[in-house]
PDB file of C-alpha atoms in Angstrom:
ATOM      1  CA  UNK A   1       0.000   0.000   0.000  1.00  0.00           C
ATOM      2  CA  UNK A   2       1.627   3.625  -1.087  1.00  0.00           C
ATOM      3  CA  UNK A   3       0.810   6.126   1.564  1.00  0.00           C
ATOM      4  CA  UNK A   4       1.363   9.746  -0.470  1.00  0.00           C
ATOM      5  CA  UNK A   5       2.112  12.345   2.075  1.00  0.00           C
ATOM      6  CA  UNK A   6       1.707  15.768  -0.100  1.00  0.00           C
ATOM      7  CA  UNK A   7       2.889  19.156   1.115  1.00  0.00           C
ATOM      8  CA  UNK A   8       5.389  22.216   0.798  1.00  0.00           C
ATOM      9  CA  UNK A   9       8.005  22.908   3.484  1.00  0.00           C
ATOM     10  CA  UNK A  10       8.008  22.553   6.963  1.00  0.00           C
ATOM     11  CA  UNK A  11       3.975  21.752   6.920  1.00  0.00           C
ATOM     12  CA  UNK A  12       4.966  18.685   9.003  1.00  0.00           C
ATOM     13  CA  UNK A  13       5.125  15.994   6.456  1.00  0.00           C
ATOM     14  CA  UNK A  14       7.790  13.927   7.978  1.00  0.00           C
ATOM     15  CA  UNK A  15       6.438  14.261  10.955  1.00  0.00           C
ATOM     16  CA  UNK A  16       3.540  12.267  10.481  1.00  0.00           C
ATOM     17  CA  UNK A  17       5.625   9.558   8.126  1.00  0.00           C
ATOM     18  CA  UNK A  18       7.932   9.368  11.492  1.00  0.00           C
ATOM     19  CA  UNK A  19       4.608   8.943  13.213  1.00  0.00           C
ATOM     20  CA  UNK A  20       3.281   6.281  10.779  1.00  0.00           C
ATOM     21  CA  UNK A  21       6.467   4.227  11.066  1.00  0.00           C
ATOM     22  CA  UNK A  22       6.048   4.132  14.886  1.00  0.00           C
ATOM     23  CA  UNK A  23       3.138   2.105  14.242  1.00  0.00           C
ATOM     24  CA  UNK A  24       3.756   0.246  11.119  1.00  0.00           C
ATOM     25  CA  UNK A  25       7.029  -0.647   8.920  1.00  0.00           C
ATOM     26  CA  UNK A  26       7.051   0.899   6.017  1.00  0.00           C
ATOM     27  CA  UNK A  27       9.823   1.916   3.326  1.00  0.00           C
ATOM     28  CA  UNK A  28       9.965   6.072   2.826  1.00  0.00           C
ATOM     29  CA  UNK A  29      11.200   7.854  -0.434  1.00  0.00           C
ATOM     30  CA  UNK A  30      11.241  11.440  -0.684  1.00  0.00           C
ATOM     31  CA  UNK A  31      11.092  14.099  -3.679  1.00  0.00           C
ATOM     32  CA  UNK A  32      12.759  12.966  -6.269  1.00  0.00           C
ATOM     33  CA  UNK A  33      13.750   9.527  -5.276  1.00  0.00           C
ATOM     34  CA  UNK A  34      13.435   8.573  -8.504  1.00  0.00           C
ATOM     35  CA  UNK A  35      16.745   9.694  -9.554  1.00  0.00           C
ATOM     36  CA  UNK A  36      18.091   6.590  -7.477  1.00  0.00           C
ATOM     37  CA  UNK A  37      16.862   4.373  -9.569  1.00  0.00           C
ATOM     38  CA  UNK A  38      18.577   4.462 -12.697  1.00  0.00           C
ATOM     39  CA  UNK A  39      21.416   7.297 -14.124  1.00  0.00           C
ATOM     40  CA  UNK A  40      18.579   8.850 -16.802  1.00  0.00           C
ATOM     41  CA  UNK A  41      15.684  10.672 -15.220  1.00  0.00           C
ATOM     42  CA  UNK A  42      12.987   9.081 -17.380  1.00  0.00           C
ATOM     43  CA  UNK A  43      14.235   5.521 -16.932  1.00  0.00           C
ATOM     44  CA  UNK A  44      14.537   6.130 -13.210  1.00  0.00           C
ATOM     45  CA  UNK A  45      10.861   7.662 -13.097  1.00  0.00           C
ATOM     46  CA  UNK A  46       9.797   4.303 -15.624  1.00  0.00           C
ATOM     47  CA  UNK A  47      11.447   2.650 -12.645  1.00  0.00           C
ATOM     48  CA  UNK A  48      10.542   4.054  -9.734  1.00  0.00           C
ATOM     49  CA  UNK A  49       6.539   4.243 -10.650  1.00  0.00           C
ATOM     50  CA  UNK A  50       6.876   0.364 -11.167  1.00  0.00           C
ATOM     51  CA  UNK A  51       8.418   0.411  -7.496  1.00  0.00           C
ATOM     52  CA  UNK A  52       5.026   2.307  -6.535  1.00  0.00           C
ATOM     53  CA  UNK A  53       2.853  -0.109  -8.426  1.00  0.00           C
ATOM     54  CA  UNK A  54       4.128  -3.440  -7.214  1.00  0.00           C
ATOM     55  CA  UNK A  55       4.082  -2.093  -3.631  1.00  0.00           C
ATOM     56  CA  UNK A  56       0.737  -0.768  -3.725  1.00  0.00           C
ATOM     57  CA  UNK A  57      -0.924  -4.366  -5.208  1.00  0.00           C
ATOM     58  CA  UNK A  58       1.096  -5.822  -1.909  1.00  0.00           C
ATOM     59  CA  UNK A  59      -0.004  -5.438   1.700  1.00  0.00           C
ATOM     60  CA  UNK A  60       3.379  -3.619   2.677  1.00  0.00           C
ATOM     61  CA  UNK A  61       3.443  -0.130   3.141  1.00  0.00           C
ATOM     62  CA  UNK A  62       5.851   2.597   1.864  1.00  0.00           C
ATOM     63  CA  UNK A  63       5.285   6.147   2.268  1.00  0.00           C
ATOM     64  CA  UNK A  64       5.778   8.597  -0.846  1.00  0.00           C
ATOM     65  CA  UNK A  65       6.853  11.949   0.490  1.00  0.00           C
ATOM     66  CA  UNK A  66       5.547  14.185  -2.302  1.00  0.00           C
ATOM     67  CA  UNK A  67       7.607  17.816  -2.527  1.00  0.00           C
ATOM     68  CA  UNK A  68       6.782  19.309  -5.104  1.00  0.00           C
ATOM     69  CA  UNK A  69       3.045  18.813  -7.135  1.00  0.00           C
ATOM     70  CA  UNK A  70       4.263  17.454 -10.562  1.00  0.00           C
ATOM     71  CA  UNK A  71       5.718  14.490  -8.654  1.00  0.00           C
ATOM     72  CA  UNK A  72       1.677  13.431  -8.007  1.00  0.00           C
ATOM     73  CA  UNK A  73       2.017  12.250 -11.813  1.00  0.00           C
ATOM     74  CA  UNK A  74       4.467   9.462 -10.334  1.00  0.00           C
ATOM     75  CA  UNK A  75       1.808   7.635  -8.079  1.00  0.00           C
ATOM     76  CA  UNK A  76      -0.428   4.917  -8.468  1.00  0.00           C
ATOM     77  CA  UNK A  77      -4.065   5.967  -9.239  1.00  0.00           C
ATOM     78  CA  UNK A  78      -5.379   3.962  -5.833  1.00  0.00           C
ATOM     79  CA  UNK A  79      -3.055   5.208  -3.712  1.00  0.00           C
ATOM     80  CA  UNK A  80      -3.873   7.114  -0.279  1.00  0.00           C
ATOM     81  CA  UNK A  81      -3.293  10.541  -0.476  1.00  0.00           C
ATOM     82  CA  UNK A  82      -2.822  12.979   2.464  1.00  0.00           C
ATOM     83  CA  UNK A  83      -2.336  16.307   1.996  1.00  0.00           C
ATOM     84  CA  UNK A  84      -0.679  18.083   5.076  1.00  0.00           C
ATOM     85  CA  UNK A  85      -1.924  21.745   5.215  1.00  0.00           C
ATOM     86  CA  UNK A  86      -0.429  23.375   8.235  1.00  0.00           C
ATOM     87  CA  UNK A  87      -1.417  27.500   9.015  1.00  0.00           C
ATOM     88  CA  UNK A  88       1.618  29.492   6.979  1.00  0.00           C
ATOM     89  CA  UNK A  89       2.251  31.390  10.162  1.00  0.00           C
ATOM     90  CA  UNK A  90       3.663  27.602  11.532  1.00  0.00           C
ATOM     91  CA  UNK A  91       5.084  26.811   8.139  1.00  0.00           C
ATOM     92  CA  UNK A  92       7.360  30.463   8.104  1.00  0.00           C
ATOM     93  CA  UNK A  93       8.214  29.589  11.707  1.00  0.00           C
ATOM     94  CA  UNK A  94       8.918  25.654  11.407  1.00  0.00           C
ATOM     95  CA  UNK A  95      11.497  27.253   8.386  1.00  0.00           C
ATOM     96  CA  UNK A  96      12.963  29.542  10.454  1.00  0.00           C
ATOM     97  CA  UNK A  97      14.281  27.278  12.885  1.00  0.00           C
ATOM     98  CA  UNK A  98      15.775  25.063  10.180  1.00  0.00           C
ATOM     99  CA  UNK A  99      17.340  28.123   9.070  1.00  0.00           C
ATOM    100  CA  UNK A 100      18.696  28.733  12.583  1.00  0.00           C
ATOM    101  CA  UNK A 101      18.061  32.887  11.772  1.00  0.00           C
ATOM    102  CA  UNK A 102      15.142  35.029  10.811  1.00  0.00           C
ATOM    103  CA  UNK A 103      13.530  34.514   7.505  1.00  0.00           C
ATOM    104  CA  UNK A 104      15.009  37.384   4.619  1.00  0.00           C
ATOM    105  CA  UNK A 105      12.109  39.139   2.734  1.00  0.00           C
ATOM    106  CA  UNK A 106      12.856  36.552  -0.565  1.00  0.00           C
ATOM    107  CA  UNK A 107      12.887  33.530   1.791  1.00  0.00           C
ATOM    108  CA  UNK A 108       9.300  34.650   3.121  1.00  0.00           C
ATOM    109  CA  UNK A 109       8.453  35.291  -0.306  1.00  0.00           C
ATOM    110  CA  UNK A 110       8.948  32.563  -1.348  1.00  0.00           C
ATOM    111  CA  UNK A 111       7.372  30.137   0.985  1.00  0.00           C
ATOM    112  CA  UNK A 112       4.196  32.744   0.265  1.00  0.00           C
ATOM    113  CA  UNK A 113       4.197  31.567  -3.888  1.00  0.00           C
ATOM    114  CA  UNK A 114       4.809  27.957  -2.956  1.00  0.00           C
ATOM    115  CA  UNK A 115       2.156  27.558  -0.189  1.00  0.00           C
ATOM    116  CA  UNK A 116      -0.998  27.097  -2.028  1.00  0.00           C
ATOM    117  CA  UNK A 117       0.869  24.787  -4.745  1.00  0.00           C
ATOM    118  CA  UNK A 118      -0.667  21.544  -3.996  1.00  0.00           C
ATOM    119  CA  UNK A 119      -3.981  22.932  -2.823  1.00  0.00           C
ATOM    120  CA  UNK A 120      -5.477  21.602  -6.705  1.00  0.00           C
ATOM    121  CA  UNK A 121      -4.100  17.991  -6.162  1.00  0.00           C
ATOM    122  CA  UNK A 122      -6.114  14.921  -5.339  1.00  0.00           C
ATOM    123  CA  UNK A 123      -6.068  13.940  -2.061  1.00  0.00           C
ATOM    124  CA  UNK A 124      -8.202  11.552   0.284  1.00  0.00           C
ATOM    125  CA  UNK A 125      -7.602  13.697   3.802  1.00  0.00           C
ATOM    126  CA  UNK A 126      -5.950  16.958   4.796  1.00  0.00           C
ATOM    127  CA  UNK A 127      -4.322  16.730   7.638  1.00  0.00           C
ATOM    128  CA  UNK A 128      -2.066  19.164   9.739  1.00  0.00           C
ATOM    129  CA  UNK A 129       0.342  17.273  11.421  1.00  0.00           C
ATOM    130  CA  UNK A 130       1.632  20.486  13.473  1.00  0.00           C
ATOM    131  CA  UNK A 131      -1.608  21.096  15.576  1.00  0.00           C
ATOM    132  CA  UNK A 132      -1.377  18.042  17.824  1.00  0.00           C
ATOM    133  CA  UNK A 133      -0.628  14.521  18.439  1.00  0.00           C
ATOM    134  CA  UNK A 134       1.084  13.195  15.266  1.00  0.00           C
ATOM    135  CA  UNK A 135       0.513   9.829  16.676  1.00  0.00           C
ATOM    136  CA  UNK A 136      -3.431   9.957  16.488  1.00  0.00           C
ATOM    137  CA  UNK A 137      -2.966  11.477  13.064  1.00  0.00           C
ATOM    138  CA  UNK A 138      -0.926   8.373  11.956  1.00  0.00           C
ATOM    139  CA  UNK A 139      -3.906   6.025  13.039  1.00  0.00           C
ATOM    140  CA  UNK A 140      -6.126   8.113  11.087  1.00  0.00           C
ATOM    141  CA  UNK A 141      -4.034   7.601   8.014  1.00  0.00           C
ATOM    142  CA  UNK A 142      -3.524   3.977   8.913  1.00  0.00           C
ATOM    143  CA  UNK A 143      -7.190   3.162   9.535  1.00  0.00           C
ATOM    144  CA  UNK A 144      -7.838   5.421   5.979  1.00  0.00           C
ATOM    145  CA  UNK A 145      -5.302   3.158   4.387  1.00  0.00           C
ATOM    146  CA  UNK A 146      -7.204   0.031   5.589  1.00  0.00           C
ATOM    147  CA  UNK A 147     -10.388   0.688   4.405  1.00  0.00           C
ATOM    148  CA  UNK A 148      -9.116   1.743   0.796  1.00  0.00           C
ATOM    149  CA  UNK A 149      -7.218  -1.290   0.828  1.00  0.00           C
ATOM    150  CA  UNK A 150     -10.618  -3.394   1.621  1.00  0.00           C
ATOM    151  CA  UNK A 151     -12.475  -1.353  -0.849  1.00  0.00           C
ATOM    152  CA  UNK A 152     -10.078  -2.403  -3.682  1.00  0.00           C
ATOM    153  CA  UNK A 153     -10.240  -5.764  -2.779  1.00  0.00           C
ATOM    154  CA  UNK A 154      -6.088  -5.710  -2.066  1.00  0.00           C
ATOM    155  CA  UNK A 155      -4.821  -8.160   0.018  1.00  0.00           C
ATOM    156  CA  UNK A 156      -4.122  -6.997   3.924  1.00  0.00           C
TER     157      UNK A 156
END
């Protein structure tokens, strides 16, 4: 089963993977993980959605965290999809702190353009994994995951 965690920065999205594989095992890619599986982008892409495919027919999970919105064309059409959606107040301060120093006006900018970006992708939930107990959140995801597996008739 492919769990697609979908977000910009610092709107929690590891977070909630971290709290998903607390509670289950699953295998995590990130971005463009792709680009491990073979030296030319398209073959790694060919290669990589096969990955996705064959895992999402099995009763494994892995956990797609999905960075930037054209990488949605990569996952399986049955897939669980989560979009995390956390206040951009929390997402300018979450990047701060990475940063280690206050935000410059093109930094703040910038996470202004990119927050909406995956707001017109398909997604099952939205979650934000900042605003509480990441753990309950995970159980959300994993009970969500369950009953789309049962309602495809995959194996669990």
């Amino acid at each position: 089963m492919v769990i697609a965690i979908l977000g910009g920065r610092c709107c929690g999205k590891s977070d909630l993977a971290a709290a998903i594989c607390e509670k289950v095992h699953a295998r995590v890619y990130t971005g463009r993980a792709y680009l491990d599986f073979a030296k030319d982008e398209t073959e790694g892409k060919v290669r990589f959605m096969a990955e996705l495919e064959a895992e999402q027919a099995s009763d494994a999970y892995l956990i797609y965290l999905v960075t930037e919105p054209e990488l949605t064309e990569l996952l399986p059409r049955t897939c669980l999809r989560v979009l995390c959606k956390a206040p951009k107040k929390t997402v300018k301060a979450r990047f701060e702190a990475k940063l280690e120093e206050p935000l410059s006006p093109a930094v703040s900018a910038m996470l202004d353009r990119q927050y909406n970006a995956f707001d017109g992708c398909a997604h099952s939930m939205i979650l934000d994994p900042t605003s509480g107990d990441t753990s309950l959140l995970a159980v959300e995801v994993l009970e969500e995951a369950q009953r789309l597996m049962e309602h495809t008739n995959m194996p669990n």
